[in-house]
Amino acid sequence: MSDRLDALYRDIILDHHKEPRNFGPLQGAKVRHEGYNPLCGDRVVLELDVAGGKLAGCNFQGEGCSICMSSASLMTEDVKGRPVAEALGAVQDFRDLMQGKREPDEDSDREVEALAGVRKFPVRIKCALLPWTTLKEALEKAV
Ligand code: ZN
């Protein structure tokens, strides 16, 4: 990864850490699910509004390291408003990215690609994955 891209990715992660999107309780939430990463102490609570096969709302709460909280914020922005099947696809796609099965798409306007930088720190990969794993479990509970 180029230094320029590295810096851009770091800025995106910091921005989501400082100003988390979709943070707090969700009005009209139909599903609530909690994920925990004992290795780091990260805790993520997701509240979802699933209606007509669509993930109409996705909010998060909790506390954890900056990687986990940024990942949760980036995830909610990425999946909110998409059909459930697509959201589940995004979870798998993100796993593939974190596990090195695919490279980040530098031309993509999806900010989640920024988390590819976390792969350089293998112990933090679990932190980045926690919100996504929690989302998958929550969606499976919802349908
Ligand atoms: Zn963590």
Coordinates of C-alpha atoms and ligand atoms in Angstrom, one line a residue:
M1 CA 0.0 0.0 0.0
S2 CA 1.4 3.4 -0.9
D3 CA 2.2 6.0 1.9
R4 CA -0.4 8.4 0.4
L5 CA -3.1 5.7 0.7
D6 CA -1.9 4.7 4.1
A7 CA -2.3 8.3 5.3
L8 CA -5.7 8.7 3.8
Y9 CA -6.9 5.4 5.4
R10 CA -5.6 6.6 8.8
D11 CA -7.4 9.9 8.4
I12 CA -10.7 8.1 7.7
I13 CA -10.3 5.8 10.7
L14 CA -9.5 8.7 13.0
D15 CA -12.4 10.7 11.7
H16 CA -14.9 7.9 12.5
H17 CA -13.3 7.5 15.9
K18 CA -13.7 11.2 16.7
E19 CA -17.2 11.5 15.2
P20 CA -18.9 8.1 15.2
R21 CA -21.8 7.9 12.8
N22 CA -25.1 6.2 13.8
F23 CA -24.0 6.1 17.5
G24 CA -26.7 5.8 20.2
P25 CA -30.0 4.1 20.6
L26 CA -32.1 3.5 17.5
Q27 CA -35.7 4.7 17.5
G28 CA -38.0 1.7 16.6
A29 CA -35.2 -0.8 16.8
K30 CA -36.5 -4.4 16.3
V31 CA -33.3 -6.3 17.1
R32 CA -30.7 -5.7 19.7
H33 CA -27.5 -7.8 19.8
E34 CA -24.3 -7.5 21.7
G35 CA -20.8 -8.6 20.7
Y36 CA -17.8 -8.9 23.0
N37 CA -14.1 -9.3 22.3
P38 CA -12.4 -10.5 25.5
L39 CA -8.9 -10.1 24.1
C40 CA -9.3 -6.4 24.0
G41 CA -12.4 -5.7 26.1
D42 CA -14.3 -4.3 23.1
R43 CA -18.0 -4.3 23.5
V44 CA -20.4 -3.5 20.7
V45 CA -24.2 -3.3 21.0
L46 CA -26.1 -3.1 17.7
E47 CA -29.7 -2.0 17.3
L48 CA -31.3 -2.8 14.0
D49 CA -34.5 -1.9 12.2
V50 CA -35.2 -4.7 9.7
A51 CA -38.3 -4.3 7.6
G52 CA -39.4 -5.9 4.3
G53 CA -36.0 -7.6 3.8
K54 CA -34.2 -4.3 4.2
L55 CA -31.9 -3.1 6.9
A56 CA -33.6 0.3 7.4
G57 CA -31.6 1.3 10.4
C58 CA -28.4 0.3 12.1
N59 CA -27.0 2.0 15.2
F60 CA -24.3 1.0 17.6
Q61 CA -23.3 1.7 21.1
G62 CA -20.6 0.3 23.4
E63 CA -17.0 1.0 24.2
G64 CA -13.7 -0.3 23.0
C65 CA -10.5 0.6 21.2
S66 CA -10.3 3.1 18.4
I67 CA -10.1 0.3 15.7
C68 CA -13.3 -1.4 17.0
M69 CA -15.3 1.8 17.4
S70 CA -14.2 3.2 14.0
S71 CA -15.0 -0.1 12.3
A72 CA -18.5 -0.1 13.9
S73 CA -19.1 3.5 12.6
L74 CA -17.8 2.7 9.1
M75 CA -19.9 -0.5 9.1
T76 CA -23.2 1.3 9.9
E77 CA -22.6 3.8 7.1
D78 CA -21.8 1.0 4.7
V79 CA -24.8 -1.3 5.4
K80 CA -27.6 1.1 6.4
G81 CA -30.5 1.1 3.9
R82 CA -29.3 -2.0 2.0
P83 CA -31.2 -5.2 1.6
V84 CA -30.4 -7.8 4.3
A85 CA -28.8 -10.1 1.7
E86 CA -26.5 -7.4 0.6
A87 CA -25.6 -6.5 4.2
L88 CA -24.6 -10.1 4.8
G89 CA -22.6 -10.0 1.6
A90 CA -20.8 -6.9 2.9
V91 CA -19.9 -8.8 6.1
Q92 CA -18.4 -11.7 4.1
D93 CA -16.6 -9.2 1.8
F94 CA -15.1 -7.4 4.8
R95 CA -13.9 -10.6 6.3
D96 CA -12.2 -11.5 3.1
L97 CA -10.5 -8.1 3.1
M98 CA -9.3 -8.5 6.7
Q99 CA -8.1 -12.0 6.2
G100 CA -6.1 -11.0 3.1
K101 CA -8.3 -12.9 0.6
R102 CA -8.7 -9.7 -1.3
E103 CA -6.9 -6.4 -1.7
P104 CA -8.5 -3.0 -0.8
D105 CA -10.1 -1.4 -3.8
E106 CA -8.3 1.9 -4.1
D107 CA -10.9 3.3 -6.5
S108 CA -13.8 2.4 -4.3
D109 CA -15.7 5.2 -2.6
R110 CA -16.5 2.8 0.3
E111 CA -14.8 4.1 3.3
V112 CA -14.6 0.6 4.9
E113 CA -11.7 -0.1 2.6
A114 CA -9.7 2.1 5.0
L115 CA -9.7 -0.7 7.5
A116 CA -7.4 -2.7 5.3
G117 CA -4.5 -0.8 7.0
V118 CA -5.4 -2.8 10.2
R119 CA -4.1 -6.0 8.6
K120 CA -0.6 -4.8 9.4
F121 CA -1.5 -5.3 13.1
P122 CA -2.8 -8.9 13.3
V123 CA -3.9 -8.6 17.0
R124 CA -6.2 -5.8 16.0
I125 CA -8.0 -7.7 13.2
K126 CA -10.4 -9.2 15.8
C127 CA -11.2 -5.6 17.0
A128 CA -12.1 -4.6 13.4
L129 CA -14.1 -7.7 12.8
L130 CA -16.2 -7.6 16.0
P131 CA -18.9 -5.2 14.8
W132 CA -19.3 -7.2 11.5
T133 CA -19.5 -10.5 13.3
T134 CA -22.1 -9.0 15.6
L135 CA -24.1 -7.7 12.7
K136 CA -24.2 -11.1 11.1
E137 CA -25.5 -12.7 14.3
A138 CA -28.0 -9.9 14.7
L139 CA -29.3 -10.3 11.2
E140 CA -29.6 -14.1 11.6
K141 CA -31.7 -13.4 14.7
A142 CA -33.9 -10.9 12.8
V143 CA -35.0 -13.3 10.1
Ligands
ZN1 ZN -9.9 -3.7 20.3

